[in-house]
PDB file of C-alpha atoms and ligand atoms in Angstrom:
ATOM      1  CA  MET A   1      -7.677  21.203  12.859  1.00 91.00           C
ATOM      2  CA  GLU A   2      -5.472  18.400  13.301  1.00 97.00           C
ATOM      3  CA  ARG A   3      -3.275  16.391  11.157  1.00 98.00           C
ATOM      4  CA  THR A   4      -2.280  12.596  11.979  1.00 99.00           C
ATOM      5  CA  LEU A   5       0.148  10.180  10.202  1.00 99.00           C
ATOM      6  CA  ILE A   6      -1.454   7.177   8.942  1.00 99.00           C
ATOM      7  CA  ILE A   7       0.458   4.222   7.699  1.00 99.00           C
ATOM      8  CA  ILE A   8      -1.022   1.214   5.626  1.00 99.00           C
ATOM      9  CA  LYS A   9       1.648  -1.441   6.931  1.00 99.00           C
ATOM     10  CA  PRO A  10       3.093  -4.049   4.742  1.00 99.00           C
ATOM     11  CA  ASP A  11       0.305  -6.768   5.406  1.00 98.00           C
ATOM     12  CA  GLY A  12      -2.369  -4.101   4.010  1.00 98.00           C
ATOM     13  CA  VAL A  13      -0.485  -3.428   1.173  1.00 99.00           C
ATOM     14  CA  GLN A  14       0.336  -7.280   0.443  1.00 98.00           C
ATOM     15  CA  ARG A  15      -3.352  -8.029   1.041  1.00 98.00           C
ATOM     16  CA  GLY A  16      -4.599  -5.500  -1.555  1.00 98.00           C
ATOM     17  CA  LEU A  17      -6.259  -3.573   1.082  1.00 99.00           C
ATOM     18  CA  ILE A  18      -5.014  -0.209   0.021  1.00 99.00           C
ATOM     19  CA  GLY A  19      -7.969   1.111  -1.638  1.00 98.00           C
ATOM     20  CA  GLU A  20     -10.270  -0.444   0.924  1.00 98.00           C
ATOM     21  CA  ILE A  21      -8.376   1.403   3.821  1.00 99.00           C
ATOM     22  CA  ILE A  22      -7.968   4.479   2.171  1.00 99.00           C
ATOM     23  CA  ALA A  23     -11.836   4.655   1.127  1.00 98.00           C
ATOM     24  CA  ARG A  24     -12.756   4.237   4.952  1.00 98.00           C
ATOM     25  CA  PHE A  25     -10.384   7.335   5.831  1.00 98.00           C
ATOM     26  CA  GLU A  26     -11.701   9.310   2.760  1.00 98.00           C
ATOM     27  CA  ARG A  27     -15.300   8.323   3.469  1.00 98.00           C
ATOM     28  CA  SER A  28     -14.948   9.564   7.016  1.00 98.00           C
ATOM     29  CA  GLY A  29     -14.785  13.422   6.100  1.00 98.00           C
ATOM     30  CA  LEU A  30     -11.065  13.633   6.740  1.00 98.00           C
ATOM     31  CA  ARG A  31      -8.970  15.292   4.171  1.00 98.00           C
ATOM     32  CA  LEU A  32      -5.860  14.149   2.777  1.00 98.00           C
ATOM     33  CA  ALA A  33      -2.904  16.141   2.973  1.00 98.00           C
ATOM     34  CA  ALA A  34       0.083  14.097   1.923  1.00 99.00           C
ATOM     35  CA  MET A  35       0.691  10.597   0.758  1.00 98.00           C
ATOM     36  CA  LYS A  36       3.637   8.475  -0.406  1.00 98.00           C
ATOM     37  CA  PHE A  37       4.400   4.652  -1.301  1.00 99.00           C
ATOM     38  CA  MET A  38       7.663   3.725   0.143  1.00 98.00           C
ATOM     39  CA  GLN A  39       9.502   0.960   2.006  1.00 98.00           C
ATOM     40  CA  ILE A  40      10.592   1.953   5.660  1.00 99.00           C
ATOM     41  CA  THR A  41      14.260   1.379   6.231  1.00 98.00           C
ATOM     42  CA  PRO A  42      15.449  -0.027   9.696  1.00 98.00           C
ATOM     43  CA  ALA A  43      16.821   3.186  10.910  1.00 98.00           C
ATOM     44  CA  LEU A  44      13.379   5.109  10.076  1.00 98.00           C
ATOM     45  CA  ALA A  45      11.570   2.229  11.614  1.00 98.00           C
ATOM     46  CA  ALA A  46      13.818   2.602  14.689  1.00 98.00           C
ATOM     47  CA  ARG A  47      12.903   6.371  15.142  1.00 98.00           C
ATOM     48  CA  HIS A  48       9.259   5.788  14.399  1.00 98.00           C
ATOM     49  CA  TYR A  49       9.026   3.291  17.017  1.00 98.00           C
ATOM     50  CA  ALA A  50      11.432   4.234  19.503  1.00 98.00           C
ATOM     51  CA  VAL A  51       8.950   4.259  22.515  1.00 98.00           C
ATOM     52  CA  HIS A  52       8.688   0.439  22.047  1.00 98.00           C
ATOM     53  CA  GLU A  53      12.428  -0.044  22.137  1.00 98.00           C
ATOM     54  CA  GLY A  54      12.988  -3.036  24.952  1.00 98.00           C
ATOM     55  CA  LYS A  55       9.719  -4.361  24.598  1.00 98.00           C
ATOM     56  CA  ARG A  56       9.396  -8.073  23.914  1.00 98.00           C
ATOM     57  CA  PHE A  57       7.751  -7.421  20.551  1.00 98.00           C
ATOM     58  CA  TYR A  58      10.152  -4.638  19.275  1.00 98.00           C
ATOM     59  CA  GLU A  59      12.451  -6.740  17.013  1.00 98.00           C
ATOM     60  CA  GLY A  60       9.620  -8.456  15.351  1.00 98.00           C
ATOM     61  CA  LEU A  61       7.974  -5.132  14.858  1.00 98.00           C
ATOM     62  CA  ILE A  62      10.778  -3.503  13.073  1.00 98.00           C
ATOM     63  CA  GLN A  63      11.148  -6.644  11.200  1.00 98.00           C
ATOM     64  CA  TYR A  64       7.427  -6.290  10.170  1.00 98.00           C
ATOM     65  CA  ILE A  65       7.293  -2.757   9.219  1.00 98.00           C
ATOM     66  CA  THR A  66      10.563  -2.918   7.129  1.00 98.00           C
ATOM     67  CA  SER A  67       9.553  -6.109   5.355  1.00 98.00           C
ATOM     68  CA  ALA A  68       7.704  -4.758   2.302  1.00 98.00           C
ATOM     69  CA  PRO A  69       6.129  -1.502   0.969  1.00 99.00           C
ATOM     70  CA  VAL A  70       3.804   0.858   3.001  1.00 99.00           C
ATOM     71  CA  VAL A  71       1.501   3.578   2.068  1.00 99.00           C
ATOM     72  CA  VAL A  72       1.950   6.430   4.279  1.00 99.00           C
ATOM     73  CA  MET A  73      -0.508   9.395   4.511  1.00 99.00           C
ATOM     74  CA  ALA A  74      -1.197  12.660   6.387  1.00 99.00           C
ATOM     75  CA  TRP A  75      -5.075  13.129   7.110  1.00 99.00           C
ATOM     76  CA  GLU A  76      -6.527  16.384   8.639  1.00 98.00           C
ATOM     77  CA  GLY A  77      -9.701  17.427   9.923  1.00 97.00           C
ATOM     78  CA  LEU A  78     -11.275  18.366  13.324  1.00 96.00           C
ATOM     79  CA  ASN A  79     -10.338  15.774  16.117  1.00 97.00           C
ATOM     80  CA  ALA A  80      -8.275  14.001  13.168  1.00 98.00           C
ATOM     81  CA  ILE A  81      -6.127  11.886  15.706  1.00 98.00           C
ATOM     82  CA  GLN A  82      -8.880  10.600  17.813  1.00 98.00           C
ATOM     83  CA  LEU A  83     -11.273   9.980  14.742  1.00 98.00           C
ATOM     84  CA  ALA A  84      -8.533   7.996  12.899  1.00 98.00           C
ATOM     85  CA  ARG A  85      -7.914   5.701  15.788  1.00 98.00           C
ATOM     86  CA  LYS A  86     -11.622   4.837  16.028  1.00 98.00           C
ATOM     87  CA  LEU A  87     -11.647   4.087  12.414  1.00 98.00           C
ATOM     88  CA  MET A  88      -8.478   1.859  13.021  1.00 98.00           C
ATOM     89  CA  GLY A  89      -9.821  -0.085  16.049  1.00 98.00           C
ATOM     90  CA  LYS A  90      -8.025  -1.327  19.051  1.00 98.00           C
ATOM     91  CA  THR A  91      -4.467  -2.520  18.632  1.00 98.00           C
ATOM     92  CA  ASN A  92      -5.515  -6.085  19.134  1.00 98.00           C
ATOM     93  CA  PRO A  93      -7.817  -7.066  16.354  1.00 98.00           C
ATOM     94  CA  LEU A  94      -9.626  -9.453  18.957  1.00 98.00           C
ATOM     95  CA  ASP A  95     -10.655  -6.068  21.039  1.00 98.00           C
ATOM     96  CA  ALA A  96     -11.339  -3.984  17.720  1.00 98.00           C
ATOM     97  CA  ASP A  97     -14.974  -3.323  17.230  1.00 98.00           C
ATOM     98  CA  ALA A  98     -16.491  -4.850  13.826  1.00 98.00           C
ATOM     99  CA  GLY A  99     -16.641  -1.860  11.466  1.00 98.00           C
ATOM    100  CA  SER A 100     -13.060  -1.101  12.195  1.00 98.00           C
ATOM    101  CA  ILE A 101     -10.213  -1.682  10.101  1.00 99.00           C
ATOM    102  CA  ARG A 102      -8.640  -3.638  12.182  1.00 98.00           C
ATOM    103  CA  GLY A 103     -11.812  -5.291  13.479  1.00 98.00           C
ATOM    104  CA  ASP A 104     -12.875  -6.062  10.047  1.00 98.00           C
ATOM    105  CA  PHE A 105      -9.647  -7.339   8.485  1.00 98.00           C
ATOM    106  CA  GLY A 106      -7.208  -8.311  11.481  1.00 98.00           C
ATOM    107  CA  VAL A 107      -6.396 -11.421  13.295  1.00 98.00           C
ATOM    108  CA  SER A 108      -3.150 -11.040  15.021  1.00 98.00           C
ATOM    109  CA  ILE A 109      -1.936  -7.904  17.099  1.00 98.00           C
ATOM    110  CA  GLY A 110       1.382  -8.250  15.184  1.00 98.00           C
ATOM    111  CA  ARG A 111      -0.312  -7.948  11.930  1.00 98.00           C
ATOM    112  CA  ASN A 112      -2.842  -5.189  12.576  1.00 98.00           C
ATOM    113  CA  LEU A 113      -2.747  -3.335   9.141  1.00 98.00           C
ATOM    114  CA  VAL A 114      -2.628   0.287   9.928  1.00 99.00           C
ATOM    115  CA  HIS A 115      -0.580   2.690  12.244  1.00 99.00           C
ATOM    116  CA  GLY A 116      -2.183   5.951  13.424  1.00 99.00           C
ATOM    117  CA  SER A 117      -0.568   8.315  15.768  1.00 98.00           C
ATOM    118  CA  ASP A 118      -1.967   8.540  19.101  1.00 98.00           C
ATOM    119  CA  GLY A 119      -1.672  12.114  20.494  1.00 98.00           C
ATOM    120  CA  PRO A 120      -0.959  15.732  19.227  1.00 98.00           C
ATOM    121  CA  GLU A 121       2.754  15.283  20.081  1.00 98.00           C
ATOM    122  CA  THR A 122       3.303  11.875  18.698  1.00 98.00           C
ATOM    123  CA  ALA A 123       1.638  13.132  15.322  1.00 98.00           C
ATOM    124  CA  ALA A 124       3.727  16.180  15.008  1.00 98.00           C
ATOM    125  CA  PHE A 125       6.978  13.986  15.610  1.00 98.00           C
ATOM    126  CA  GLU A 126       5.864  11.193  13.193  1.00 98.00           C
ATOM    127  CA  LEU A 127       4.618  13.670  10.480  1.00 99.00           C
ATOM    128  CA  GLY A 128       8.078  15.314  10.708  1.00 98.00           C
ATOM    129  CA  LEU A 129       9.881  11.724  10.229  1.00 98.00           C
ATOM    130  CA  PHE A 130       7.858  10.873   7.135  1.00 99.00           C
ATOM    131  CA  PHE A 131       7.061  14.357   5.096  1.00 98.00           C
ATOM    132  CA  ALA A 132       9.036  17.417   4.595  1.00 98.00           C
ATOM    133  CA  PRO A 133       7.103  20.552   5.179  1.00 98.00           C
ATOM    134  CA  GLU A 134       6.549  21.410   1.643  1.00 98.00           C
ATOM    135  CA  GLU A 135       5.159  17.632   1.011  1.00 98.00           C
ATOM    136  CA  PHE A 136       1.892  18.838   2.809  1.00 98.00           C
ATOM    137  CA  VAL A 137      -0.876  19.955   0.420  1.00 98.00           C
ATOM    138  CA  THR A 138      -2.922  22.949   1.549  1.00 97.00           C
ATOM    139  CA  TRP A 139      -6.353  22.715  -0.117  1.00 97.00           C
ATOM    140  CA  GLU A 140      -9.909  23.226   0.364  1.00 96.00           C
ATOM    141  CA  ARG A 141     -12.496  20.980  -0.711  1.00 96.00           C
ATOM    142  CA  CYS A 142     -16.027  22.173  -2.041  1.00 96.00           C
ATOM    143  CA  THR A 143     -17.912  20.021   0.573  1.00 97.00           C
ATOM    144  CA  ASP A 144     -15.662  21.242   3.607  1.00 97.00           C
ATOM    145  CA  ALA A 145     -18.226  23.444   5.152  1.00 96.00           C
ATOM    146  CA  TRP A 146     -20.675  20.305   5.100  1.00 97.00           C
ATOM    147  CA  ILE A 147     -18.236  18.454   6.854  1.00 97.00           C
ATOM    148  CA  PHE A 148     -16.297  20.742   9.400  1.00 95.00           C
ATOM    149  CA  GLU A 149     -18.772  22.850  11.527  1.00 91.00           C
ATOM    150  CA  GLU A 150     -17.080  25.872  12.669  1.00 79.00           C
ATOM    151  CA  ASN A 151     -17.821  26.822  16.412  1.00 69.00           C
TER     152      ASN A 151
HETATM  153  P1  LIG B 201      -1.043   1.248  18.114  1.00 63.69           P
HETATM  154  O1  LIG B 201      -0.578   0.801  16.889  1.00 63.69           O
HETATM  155  O2  LIG B 201      -2.580   0.845  18.287  1.00 63.69           O
HETATM  156  O3  LIG B 201      -0.818   2.358  18.784  1.00 63.69           O
HETATM  157  P2  LIG B 201       1.025   0.256  20.172  1.00 63.69           P
HETATM  158  O4  LIG B 201       0.916  -0.296  21.325  1.00 63.69           O
HETATM  159  O5  LIG B 201       1.626   1.541  19.712  1.00 63.69           O
HETATM  160  O6  LIG B 201      -0.282   0.179  19.319  1.00 63.69           O
HETATM  161  O7  LIG B 201       1.947  -0.698  19.355  1.00 63.69           O
HETATM  162  C1  LIG B 201       2.755  -0.348  18.010  1.00 63.69           C
HETATM  163  C2  LIG B 201       2.483  -1.729  17.135  1.00 63.69           C
HETATM  164  O8  LIG B 201       3.236  -2.682  17.702  1.00 63.69           O
HETATM  165  C3  LIG B 201       1.101  -2.441  17.078  1.00 63.69           C
HETATM  166  O9  LIG B 201       0.256  -1.693  15.955  1.00 63.69           O
HETATM  167  C4  LIG B 201       1.600  -3.700  16.850  1.00 63.69           C
HETATM  168  O10 LIG B 201       1.937  -3.628  15.199  1.00 63.69           O
HETATM  169  C5  LIG B 201       2.762  -4.008  17.440  1.00 63.69           C
HETATM  170  N1  LIG B 201       2.408  -4.638  18.764  1.00 63.69           N
HETATM  171  C6  LIG B 201       2.044  -3.967  19.788  1.00 63.69           C
HETATM  172  N2  LIG B 201       1.615  -5.107  20.642  1.00 63.69           N
HETATM  173  C7  LIG B 201       2.340  -6.267  20.308  1.00 63.69           C
HETATM  174  C8  LIG B 201       2.154  -7.476  20.651  1.00 63.69           C
HETATM  175  O11 LIG B 201       2.043  -7.925  21.885  1.00 63.69           O
HETATM  176  N3  LIG B 201       2.714  -8.505  19.757  1.00 63.69           N
HETATM  177  C9  LIG B 201       3.274  -7.999  18.691  1.00 63.69           C
HETATM  178  N4  LIG B 201       3.163  -6.708  18.249  1.00 63.69           N
HETATM  179  C10 LIG B 201       2.774  -5.884  18.813  1.00 63.69           C
HETATM  180 MG1  LIG B 202       1.000   3.452  18.826  1.00 63.69          MG
END
């Protein structure tokens, strides 16, 4: 089982797509483990996007992600990280498949609606930035055995 950090970015919130985006993760079979509605401070944004510091889009990215409230979630399940990336689609909505969040709702790479961790180390780091350990809810759904095949 893996956990991944998903953020509905300011454009997703402003455009009224919170429910639509959450529905896609919920429907996928992944299980919600934590969720909060907040506005990201510049300091937190700098830590979250530290790997992009120095890139030409960095300043605009920090401005965008801190500009308005976001929904931050932890989703868990088998291969949750890769599965979430697939639900999101490629970074540039132009390259994102139809049926993905970015492919269905995005137009610009700098307004691509969602963030999702890109690997296990990134996920652990990002989850720790946004959630305290006690904020993760440990629970079982009555459907888990019908969704997660135990090998
Ligand atoms: P990802 O979100 O698919 O993991 P990254 O390459 O990690 O993509 O970039 C982080 C975020 O930075 C993107 O989701 C997007 O919001 C923004 N970004 C990336 N490249 C560009 C660009 O060329 N112009 C504007 N924003 C960009
Ligand atoms: Mg990334």
